[in-house]
């Protein structure tokens, strides 16, 4: 899966994009945010205030409960 980061989230994490093989327990966008938040301090800070974030799957905005395939 390719994940793109924008604006201040990109600045906190320090990269614009990453590719991952996700573990089976990552089923939704919210799960992905939790998993990414555990990758380090910049990630934790970036994903701490989810109410300020938006997510898109295949260029379409989705709620955090959206299933990832």
XYZ file of N, CA, C and O in Angstrom:
276
model
N 0.847 -1.164 0.000
C 0.000 0.000 0.000
C 0.896 1.232 0.000
O 1.884 1.286 0.720
N 0.527 2.209 -0.798
C 1.259 3.472 -0.827
C 0.489 4.505 -0.025
O -0.715 4.667 -0.211
N 1.188 5.168 0.885
C 0.586 6.199 1.724
C 1.273 7.523 1.395
O 2.503 7.614 1.393
N 0.462 8.535 1.089
C 0.972 9.879 0.809
C 0.642 10.787 1.977
O -0.452 10.709 2.535
N 1.583 11.658 2.331
C 1.388 12.617 3.422
C 1.451 14.025 2.851
O 2.257 14.308 1.967
N 0.620 14.915 3.397
C 0.563 16.287 2.914
C 0.676 17.278 4.062
O 0.395 16.952 5.217
N 1.062 18.487 3.713
C 1.091 19.649 4.613
C 1.881 19.375 5.891
O 2.974 18.834 5.838
N 1.329 19.769 7.049
C 2.082 19.680 8.299
C 2.344 18.242 8.724
O 3.313 17.952 9.407
N 1.500 17.285 8.280
C 1.752 15.880 8.602
C 3.041 15.422 7.914
O 3.873 14.747 8.513
N 3.240 15.827 6.681
C 4.473 15.514 5.957
C 5.678 16.108 6.676
O 6.724 15.472 6.797
N 5.541 17.313 7.189
C 6.646 17.954 7.910
C 6.984 17.207 9.198
O 8.155 17.043 9.533
N 5.998 16.764 9.933
C 6.249 16.052 11.193
C 6.892 14.686 10.964
O 7.768 14.262 11.703
N 6.432 14.003 9.924
C 6.941 12.669 9.643
C 8.282 12.731 8.909
O 9.154 11.910 9.136
N 8.414 13.689 8.040
C 9.680 13.877 7.334
C 9.774 13.210 5.976
O 10.834 13.208 5.356
N 8.679 12.642 5.492
C 8.648 12.046 4.158
C 7.325 12.381 3.485
O 6.325 12.636 4.152
N 7.320 12.366 2.161
C 6.105 12.675 1.414
C 5.274 11.432 1.128
O 4.055 11.503 1.002
N 5.936 10.265 1.027
C 5.226 9.029 0.697
C 6.012 7.831 1.208
O 7.236 7.894 1.342
N 5.280 6.750 1.485
C 5.895 5.489 1.903
C 5.057 4.349 1.361
O 3.866 4.511 1.120
N 5.697 3.187 1.195
C 4.979 1.976 0.801
C 5.135 0.940 1.897
O 6.217 0.788 2.463
N 4.041 0.270 2.204
C 4.011 -0.696 3.297
C 3.326 -1.985 2.872
O 2.408 -1.970 2.059
N 3.750 -3.091 3.475
C 2.983 -4.327 3.508
C 2.339 -4.333 4.883
O 3.029 -4.483 5.889
N 1.046 -4.114 4.916
C 0.357 -3.944 6.194
C 0.079 -5.282 6.861
O -0.223 -6.269 6.192
N 0.133 -5.300 8.190
C -0.257 -6.516 8.906
C -1.764 -6.748 8.768
O -2.536 -5.825 8.505
N -2.170 -7.994 8.946
C -3.575 -8.375 8.752
C -4.533 -7.609 9.648
O -5.687 -7.384 9.278
N -4.080 -7.189 10.827
C -4.998 -6.498 11.752
C -5.333 -5.070 11.314
O -6.228 -4.446 11.874
N -4.642 -4.530 10.330
C -4.955 -3.187 9.819
C -6.038 -3.347 8.757
O -5.765 -3.694 7.618
N -7.288 -3.082 9.175
C -8.432 -3.285 8.292
C -9.117 -1.993 7.868
O -9.813 -1.968 6.868
N -8.965 -0.925 8.652
C -9.636 0.348 8.352
C -8.614 1.480 8.329
O -7.463 1.312 8.750
N -9.056 2.631 7.876
C -8.194 3.816 7.893
C -7.788 4.137 9.333
O -6.634 4.459 9.598
N -8.712 4.006 10.274
C -8.392 4.258 11.690
C -7.320 3.290 12.182
O -6.398 3.697 12.902
N -7.427 2.024 11.801
C -6.394 1.044 12.164
C -5.041 1.457 11.595
O -4.006 1.333 12.260
N -5.046 1.927 10.357
C -3.809 2.370 9.712
C -3.188 3.540 10.472
O -1.984 3.575 10.709
N -4.021 4.485 10.884
C -3.516 5.635 11.643
C -2.910 5.193 12.970
O -1.859 5.697 13.376
N -3.547 4.255 13.638
C -3.017 3.726 14.896
C -1.683 3.033 14.651
O -0.710 3.256 15.387
N -1.603 2.221 13.623
C -0.385 1.492 13.282
C 0.740 2.461 12.927
O 1.862 2.317 13.394
N 0.426 3.466 12.113
C 1.435 4.459 11.740
C 1.883 5.271 12.960
O 3.061 5.586 13.091
N 0.947 5.608 13.833
C 1.271 6.384 15.024
C 2.280 5.712 15.931
O 2.974 6.367 16.705
N 2.406 4.396 15.820
C 3.352 3.645 16.646
C 4.743 3.547 16.013
O 5.651 2.982 16.621
N 4.937 4.117 14.834
C 6.208 4.000 14.130
C 7.301 4.916 14.658
O 8.458 4.745 14.312
N 6.959 5.890 15.466
C 7.975 6.783 16.017
C 7.369 8.073 16.507
O 6.173 8.316 16.326
N 8.199 8.943 17.118
C 7.687 10.169 17.723
C 7.021 11.127 16.729
O 5.987 11.710 17.036
N 7.580 11.294 15.552
C 6.967 12.183 14.561
C 5.616 11.667 14.111
O 4.666 12.426 13.942
N 5.529 10.360 13.920
C 4.260 9.737 13.536
C 3.239 9.882 14.666
O 2.081 10.214 14.425
N 3.683 9.609 15.883
C 2.776 9.705 17.036
C 2.208 11.112 17.153
O 1.002 11.293 17.364
N 3.065 12.108 16.998
C 2.608 13.493 17.081
C 1.670 13.831 15.923
O 0.663 14.496 16.103
N 2.001 13.361 14.738
C 1.191 13.649 13.559
C -0.204 13.045 13.612
O -1.166 13.652 13.159
N -0.309 11.843 14.179
C -1.601 11.157 14.210
C -2.333 11.298 15.543
O -3.380 10.706 15.734
N -1.808 12.097 16.447
C -2.418 12.257 17.773
C -3.759 12.990 17.718
O -4.677 12.657 18.462
N -3.884 13.983 16.860
C -5.115 14.774 16.781
C -5.844 14.451 15.483
O -5.814 15.212 14.524
N -6.510 13.331 15.485
C -7.157 12.855 14.255
C -8.264 13.781 13.760
O -8.588 13.782 12.577
N -8.842 14.542 14.667
C -9.925 15.440 14.235
C -9.424 16.495 13.250
O -10.222 17.125 12.555
N -8.116 16.683 13.147
C -7.557 17.657 12.213
C -7.143 17.013 10.886
O -6.706 17.714 9.983
N -7.303 15.694 10.779
C -6.858 14.969 9.589
C -8.028 14.568 8.695
O -9.157 14.432 9.154
N -7.702 14.380 7.421
C -8.653 13.814 6.461
C -7.940 12.687 5.751
O -6.724 12.733 5.577
N -8.694 11.700 5.331
C -8.111 10.553 4.638
C -8.788 10.376 3.289
O -9.988 10.623 3.136
N -8.010 9.930 2.316
C -8.544 9.622 0.994
C -8.016 8.257 0.568
O -6.869 7.913 0.839
N -8.872 7.503 -0.073
C -8.494 6.223 -0.663
C -8.780 6.336 -2.149
O -9.914 6.649 -2.547
N -7.749 6.116 -2.948
C -7.885 6.251 -4.402
C -8.486 7.605 -4.787
O -9.412 7.685 -5.583
N -7.958 8.652 -4.181
C -8.320 10.049 -4.481
C -9.734 10.439 -4.067
O -10.264 11.446 -4.516
N -10.358 9.652 -3.206
C -11.706 9.959 -2.737
C -11.701 10.014 -1.214
O -11.262 9.077 -0.551
N -12.180 11.136 -0.648
C -12.223 11.265 0.813
C -13.139 10.204 1.412
O -14.218 9.932 0.882
N -12.665 9.615 2.516
C -13.404 8.540 3.164
C -13.396 8.769 4.682
O -12.499 9.417 5.217
N -14.398 8.203 5.391
C -14.368 8.274 6.853
C -13.297 7.309 7.382
O -12.867 6.388 6.693
N -12.891 7.516 8.610
C -11.849 6.681 9.197
C -12.281 5.226 9.366
O -11.445 4.348 9.501
N -13.573 4.945 9.318
C -14.077 3.582 9.440
C -14.016 2.832 8.107
O -14.333 1.647 8.045
N -13.578 3.514 7.060
C -13.511 2.903 5.722
C -12.576 1.700 5.722
O -11.470 1.754 6.236
N -13.038 0.589 5.137
C -12.240 -0.637 5.051
C -11.132 -0.462 4.001
O -11.366 0.109 2.933
N -9.958 -0.950 4.352
C -8.809 -0.931 3.427
C -8.661 -2.336 2.846
O -8.700 -3.324 3.572
N -8.489 -2.398 1.535
C -8.279 -3.720 0.943
C -6.869 -3.862 0.432
O -6.137 -2.926 0.313
